[in-house]
Every structure is written in C-alpha cells, then in structure tokens.
Amino acid sequence: MKIEIWSDVACPWCYIGKRRFESALAGFPHRDSVEVQWRSYQLDPGIPEHYDGTELDYLSKRKGLAPEQVSRMFEHVAEQAKGEGLNYRFDAVVVANSFAAHRLIHLAAAHGKQDAAKERLLSDHFEHGKDIGNKEYLTGLGLELGLPADGIAELFEGDKYAEDVRRDIAEARAIGVTGVPFFVIDRKYGLSGAQPAEVFTQALAQAWQEANPLVAVGSSDAEACGPDGCAI
C-alpha cells in the first residue's frame, strides 16, 4: 500500500495531521507493507524568502484577517497540537518561504531520510522558532540528518530538486487538492485535513481489504454453524 501526503512545512495542521496519521499507522497490522511518501505543497508560493514580521502580522496583513481572529485561531490550533504532544509557539514562528525546505526534503528522500527531514522541519518551525527559509539553517539540518555535504552544497548552489517540488505542486492541482494536509491511499482514496486517528484507521483498513480481498477455498456447503443453528 502506498500513501502519498501533500503537505507544507509552513502548515500547522500538517504537523497535527502527521501525528494523527502516525498514531493510526502504528496500530495498523500491515504497517510494514505501507510506503509513505511526502509530497510538496505551498500554501503561499509568493511569500518572500524571509518575511519581516510575526506570524500574526503576516496572516493579518497578507490574508486580510483581523488580529483578534488570528489570535483565536492560534489558540485553537495550539490546543489541538497539544493534544497530539506538540508544543506550538506561534509567537516565535519565523515567517519564511518553504520552497527551499521542500527541496531539502527531496534530497533527504533520495537518501532514505525523508520522514526524518519532514519531522525536524515541522518541529523546528512550529516549536523552536527556526527559519525554514535560511540556507545556513537548512545546511546544518541536512548535516545533522546525515545527508552528504556535497549534496547539500549542490542543493543551494543551483536549482537541484526545484522541478521536483514544482511537479508535486502541479500534480496536487491536477488531482484536485485545494488544501493540506491531503492524504492519498493507492491513488484511490483521498482524505483531506488533519482527520482524527480513527478516520485514518478506518481508511487504512478499508483500502487494505479492497486491495487484498479474502479468497474462499474449499467447498461452500461444508458443515458449519450459523445464526440459525448448526448443520446436521
């Protein structure tokens, strides 16, 4: 079973959705047969590499929302995150363009460390106030993850993996993704948003059953017991 997850590093619900999905996957009896692939998405491709202002300021001015409305949204999202063991600090979030971070995730995927990169970027952005658009930070993170130094250097000296990020975003539009996180199971089932773990559990079970139907063998008229009694 293959699960593709379109997600943005700058999306607070994406981290919450990741935790809820992981909770469901941990209890899935066939989890060792599940391949998870993170796909790139940008909520705001036009944001500067580094925005000179707070997250509240950014959402208020760029999105046209009242500061009070944004503050209430922060409180609600932070409370939901807390329920998943996450400590969001919106007052410390550094607003930045996530394109370079997505390129780093693609590099990490080429070395089998995609999920680790995604986890660190989300945590660093929402819990530790790191600048996900800063090349020095991204370079340090890549080295911490054990990615090759020459590969990281190549990433920022040119446009390595830029087309892969754009391709992910274009594919999201093609299949009708309008918000993230968005989970696609075997290119057949789509789940939008940070669904409860129970919903992910149900979707995993249903997709697995349809892909691996039970095949009956032997005679259908052999002796057995049912609601009306046992065969004689």
Short mmCIF file of C-alpha atoms in Angstrom, two decimals:
data_model
loop_
_atom_site.label_atom_id
_atom_site.label_comp_id
_atom_site.label_asym_id
_atom_site.label_seq_id
_atom_site.Cartn_x
_atom_site.Cartn_y
_atom_site.Cartn_z
CA MET A 1 0.00 0.00 0.00
CA LYS A 2 1.33 3.43 -0.93
CA ILE A 3 0.26 6.60 0.86
CA GLU A 4 1.18 10.00 -0.58
CA ILE A 5 0.83 13.02 1.67
CA TRP A 6 0.75 16.51 0.24
CA SER A 7 1.88 18.87 2.97
CA ASP A 8 3.55 22.24 3.58
CA VAL A 9 6.23 22.79 6.21
CA ALA A 10 4.53 26.12 7.00
CA CYS A 11 1.13 24.49 7.66
CA PRO A 12 0.24 24.00 11.36
CA TRP A 13 -2.47 21.44 10.63
CA CYS A 14 0.00 19.40 8.60
CA TYR A 15 2.08 18.60 11.69
CA ILE A 16 -1.04 17.72 13.67
CA GLY A 17 -2.25 15.56 10.79
CA LYS A 18 1.13 13.84 10.65
CA ARG A 19 0.86 12.86 14.31
CA ARG A 20 -2.70 11.57 13.95
CA PHE A 21 -1.82 9.59 10.86
CA GLU A 22 1.24 8.11 12.59
CA SER A 23 -0.94 7.08 15.53
CA ALA A 24 -3.27 5.18 13.19
CA LEU A 25 -0.39 3.65 11.25
CA ALA A 26 1.29 2.43 14.45
CA GLY A 27 -1.77 0.31 15.22
CA PHE A 28 -2.26 -0.93 11.65
CA PRO A 29 -1.43 -4.66 11.49
CA HIS A 30 0.05 -4.34 7.97
CA ARG A 31 2.11 -1.20 8.63
CA ASP A 32 5.30 -2.90 7.43
CA SER A 33 3.73 -3.15 3.98
CA VAL A 34 2.87 0.57 3.84
CA GLU A 35 5.06 3.01 1.90
CA VAL A 36 4.68 6.66 2.88
CA GLN A 37 5.79 9.41 0.51
CA TRP A 38 5.74 13.10 1.43
CA ARG A 39 4.79 15.36 -1.47
CA SER A 40 5.48 19.10 -1.66
CA TYR A 41 2.84 21.81 -1.44
CA GLN A 42 3.00 25.55 -0.77
CA LEU A 43 0.17 27.47 0.82
CA ASP A 44 1.74 30.77 -0.23
CA PRO A 45 4.35 30.41 -3.01
CA GLY A 46 4.68 34.20 -3.26
CA ILE A 47 5.91 34.79 0.28
CA PRO A 48 9.43 36.28 0.50
CA GLU A 49 12.31 34.00 1.44
CA HIS A 50 12.13 35.77 4.79
CA TYR A 51 9.15 37.87 5.87
CA ASP A 52 9.96 40.81 8.12
CA GLY A 53 7.16 40.40 10.64
CA THR A 54 5.43 37.99 13.01
CA GLU A 55 3.08 35.16 12.05
CA LEU A 56 0.19 37.19 13.43
CA ASP A 57 1.28 40.21 11.39
CA TYR A 58 1.67 38.10 8.26
CA LEU A 59 -1.76 36.48 8.46
CA SER A 60 -3.43 39.75 9.42
CA LYS A 61 -1.94 41.84 6.61
CA ARG A 62 -1.34 39.34 3.82
CA LYS A 63 -4.53 37.33 4.36
CA GLY A 64 -6.73 40.23 5.41
CA LEU A 65 -7.75 38.72 8.75
CA ALA A 66 -8.44 40.68 11.93
CA PRO A 67 -5.64 40.27 14.53
CA GLU A 68 -8.18 39.11 17.10
CA GLN A 69 -9.42 36.42 14.72
CA VAL A 70 -5.87 35.25 14.09
CA SER A 71 -5.13 35.10 17.83
CA ARG A 72 -8.20 32.95 18.43
CA MET A 73 -7.14 30.69 15.58
CA PHE A 74 -3.67 30.34 17.12
CA GLU A 75 -5.19 29.37 20.47
CA HIS A 76 -7.42 26.74 18.89
CA VAL A 77 -4.68 25.20 16.74
CA ALA A 78 -2.17 25.23 19.63
CA GLU A 79 -4.71 23.41 21.83
CA GLN A 80 -5.25 20.77 19.14
CA ALA A 81 -1.49 20.41 18.75
CA LYS A 82 -1.07 20.00 22.50
CA GLY A 83 -3.47 17.06 22.34
CA GLU A 84 -1.00 15.36 19.98
CA GLY A 85 2.00 16.08 22.20
CA LEU A 86 3.16 19.12 20.21
CA ASN A 87 4.13 22.46 21.74
CA TYR A 88 3.31 25.18 19.20
CA ARG A 89 4.81 28.62 19.81
CA PHE A 90 3.18 30.93 17.29
CA ASP A 91 4.80 33.95 18.93
CA ALA A 92 8.22 32.58 17.94
CA VAL A 93 7.39 31.33 14.42
CA VAL A 94 9.66 32.79 11.74
CA VAL A 95 7.62 33.50 8.63
CA ALA A 96 9.55 32.32 5.56
CA ASN A 97 9.13 30.76 2.14
CA SER A 98 9.11 26.95 2.38
CA PHE A 99 10.35 26.19 -1.16
CA ALA A 100 13.98 25.56 -0.14
CA ALA A 101 12.84 23.36 2.74
CA HIS A 102 10.84 21.23 0.31
CA ARG A 103 13.92 20.83 -1.85
CA LEU A 104 15.84 19.61 1.20
CA ILE A 105 13.09 17.05 1.87
CA HIS A 106 13.51 15.73 -1.68
CA LEU A 107 17.26 15.42 -1.11
CA ALA A 108 16.59 13.57 2.14
CA ALA A 109 14.20 11.23 0.30
CA ALA A 110 16.99 10.28 -2.08
CA HIS A 111 18.95 9.08 0.96
CA GLY A 112 16.08 7.34 2.78
CA LYS A 113 15.58 10.10 5.34
CA GLN A 114 12.52 11.89 4.04
CA ASP A 115 10.34 11.40 7.12
CA ALA A 116 13.14 12.48 9.47
CA ALA A 117 13.62 15.68 7.47
CA LYS A 118 9.89 16.40 7.41
CA GLU A 119 9.61 15.83 11.16
CA ARG A 120 12.54 18.10 12.01
CA LEU A 121 11.40 20.91 9.73
CA LEU A 122 7.88 20.91 11.15
CA SER A 123 9.10 20.75 14.73
CA ASP A 124 11.78 23.40 14.23
CA HIS A 125 9.32 25.75 12.54
CA PHE A 126 6.39 25.49 14.94
CA GLU A 127 8.05 24.54 18.22
CA HIS A 128 11.54 26.07 18.09
CA GLY A 129 11.32 29.26 16.02
CA LYS A 130 13.81 28.21 13.33
CA ASP A 131 13.96 29.99 9.96
CA ILE A 132 13.00 27.36 7.38
CA GLY A 133 13.97 29.71 4.56
CA ASN A 134 17.52 30.24 5.82
CA LYS A 135 20.13 28.30 3.85
CA GLU A 136 22.56 28.13 6.80
CA TYR A 137 19.89 26.55 8.98
CA LEU A 138 18.87 24.13 6.23
CA THR A 139 22.51 23.21 5.59
CA GLY A 140 23.06 22.50 9.29
CA LEU A 141 19.89 20.44 9.47
CA GLY A 142 20.91 18.43 6.43
CA LEU A 143 24.26 17.63 8.02
CA GLU A 144 22.55 16.65 11.30
CA LEU A 145 20.37 14.25 9.33
CA GLY A 146 23.47 12.67 7.84
CA LEU A 147 22.97 13.92 4.30
CA PRO A 148 26.14 14.26 2.18
CA ALA A 149 27.77 17.69 2.41
CA ASP A 150 28.35 17.84 -1.35
CA GLY A 151 24.69 17.06 -1.98
CA ILE A 152 23.59 19.86 0.34
CA ALA A 153 26.01 22.29 -1.28
CA GLU A 154 24.73 21.35 -4.73
CA LEU A 155 21.20 21.96 -3.50
CA PHE A 156 21.87 25.62 -2.69
CA GLU A 157 24.38 26.39 -5.42
CA GLY A 158 21.82 25.59 -8.11
CA ASP A 159 18.21 24.55 -8.53
CA LYS A 160 18.52 20.85 -7.65
CA TYR A 161 15.10 19.31 -6.91
CA ALA A 162 13.30 22.58 -7.69
CA GLU A 163 11.49 20.95 -10.59
CA ASP A 164 10.50 18.02 -8.35
CA VAL A 165 8.85 20.43 -5.92
CA ARG A 166 7.02 22.19 -8.74
CA ARG A 167 5.93 18.83 -10.16
CA ASP A 168 4.44 17.83 -6.79
CA ILE A 169 2.52 21.09 -6.59
CA ALA A 170 1.26 20.76 -10.17
CA GLU A 171 0.14 17.19 -9.51
CA ALA A 172 -1.73 18.35 -6.44
CA ARG A 173 -3.69 20.79 -8.59
CA ALA A 174 -4.30 18.08 -11.19
CA ILE A 175 -5.95 15.71 -8.69
CA GLY A 176 -7.97 18.49 -7.05
CA VAL A 177 -6.01 19.23 -3.88
CA THR A 178 -7.03 22.66 -2.58
CA GLY A 179 -5.74 22.42 0.98
CA VAL A 180 -3.29 20.44 3.07
CA PRO A 181 -2.62 18.04 4.59
CA PHE A 182 -4.06 15.78 1.91
CA PHE A 183 -3.61 12.01 2.08
CA VAL A 184 -3.95 9.75 -0.96
CA ILE A 185 -4.07 5.97 -0.49
CA ASP A 186 -3.16 3.85 -3.52
CA ARG A 187 -4.37 6.67 -5.76
CA LYS A 188 -7.90 5.59 -4.89
CA TYR A 189 -8.84 7.15 -1.55
CA GLY A 190 -8.33 10.78 -0.58
CA LEU A 191 -8.52 12.24 2.91
CA SER A 192 -8.40 15.99 3.38
CA GLY A 193 -7.24 17.71 6.56
CA ALA A 194 -5.93 16.59 9.95
CA GLN A 195 -8.54 13.87 10.40
CA PRO A 196 -8.93 12.07 13.75
CA ALA A 197 -6.74 8.97 14.08
CA GLU A 198 -9.89 6.82 13.97
CA VAL A 199 -10.69 8.05 10.46
CA PHE A 200 -7.20 7.18 9.26
CA THR A 201 -7.53 3.75 10.88
CA GLN A 202 -10.81 3.11 9.06
CA ALA A 203 -9.38 4.28 5.72
CA LEU A 204 -6.30 2.09 6.06
CA ALA A 205 -8.37 -0.97 6.88
CA GLN A 206 -10.80 -0.38 4.02
CA ALA A 207 -8.07 0.25 1.47
CA TRP A 208 -6.15 -2.84 2.57
CA GLN A 209 -9.24 -5.05 2.43
CA GLU A 210 -10.10 -3.91 -1.09
CA ALA A 211 -6.52 -4.40 -2.28
CA ASN A 212 -6.21 -7.78 -0.57
CA PRO A 213 -9.64 -9.45 -0.64
CA LEU A 214 -10.17 -12.69 1.26
CA VAL A 215 -10.32 -15.63 -1.14
CA ALA A 216 -12.51 -18.53 -0.03
CA VAL A 217 -11.21 -22.05 -0.71
CA GLY A 218 -12.83 -25.45 -0.38
CA SER A 219 -16.47 -26.34 -0.57
CA SER A 220 -19.11 -23.74 0.31
CA ASP A 221 -21.52 -26.42 1.59
CA ALA A 222 -19.26 -27.97 4.25
CA GLU A 223 -20.74 -28.37 7.71
CA ALA A 224 -20.77 -25.20 9.78
CA CYS A 225 -22.77 -23.31 12.39
CA GLY A 226 -24.66 -20.09 11.78
CA PRO A 227 -27.27 -17.81 13.39
CA ASP A 228 -29.97 -20.43 12.83
CA GLY A 229 -28.02 -23.32 14.28
CA CYS A 230 -25.57 -25.96 13.11
CA ALA A 231 -25.74 -28.19 10.05
CA ILE A 232 -26.63 -31.82 10.74
#
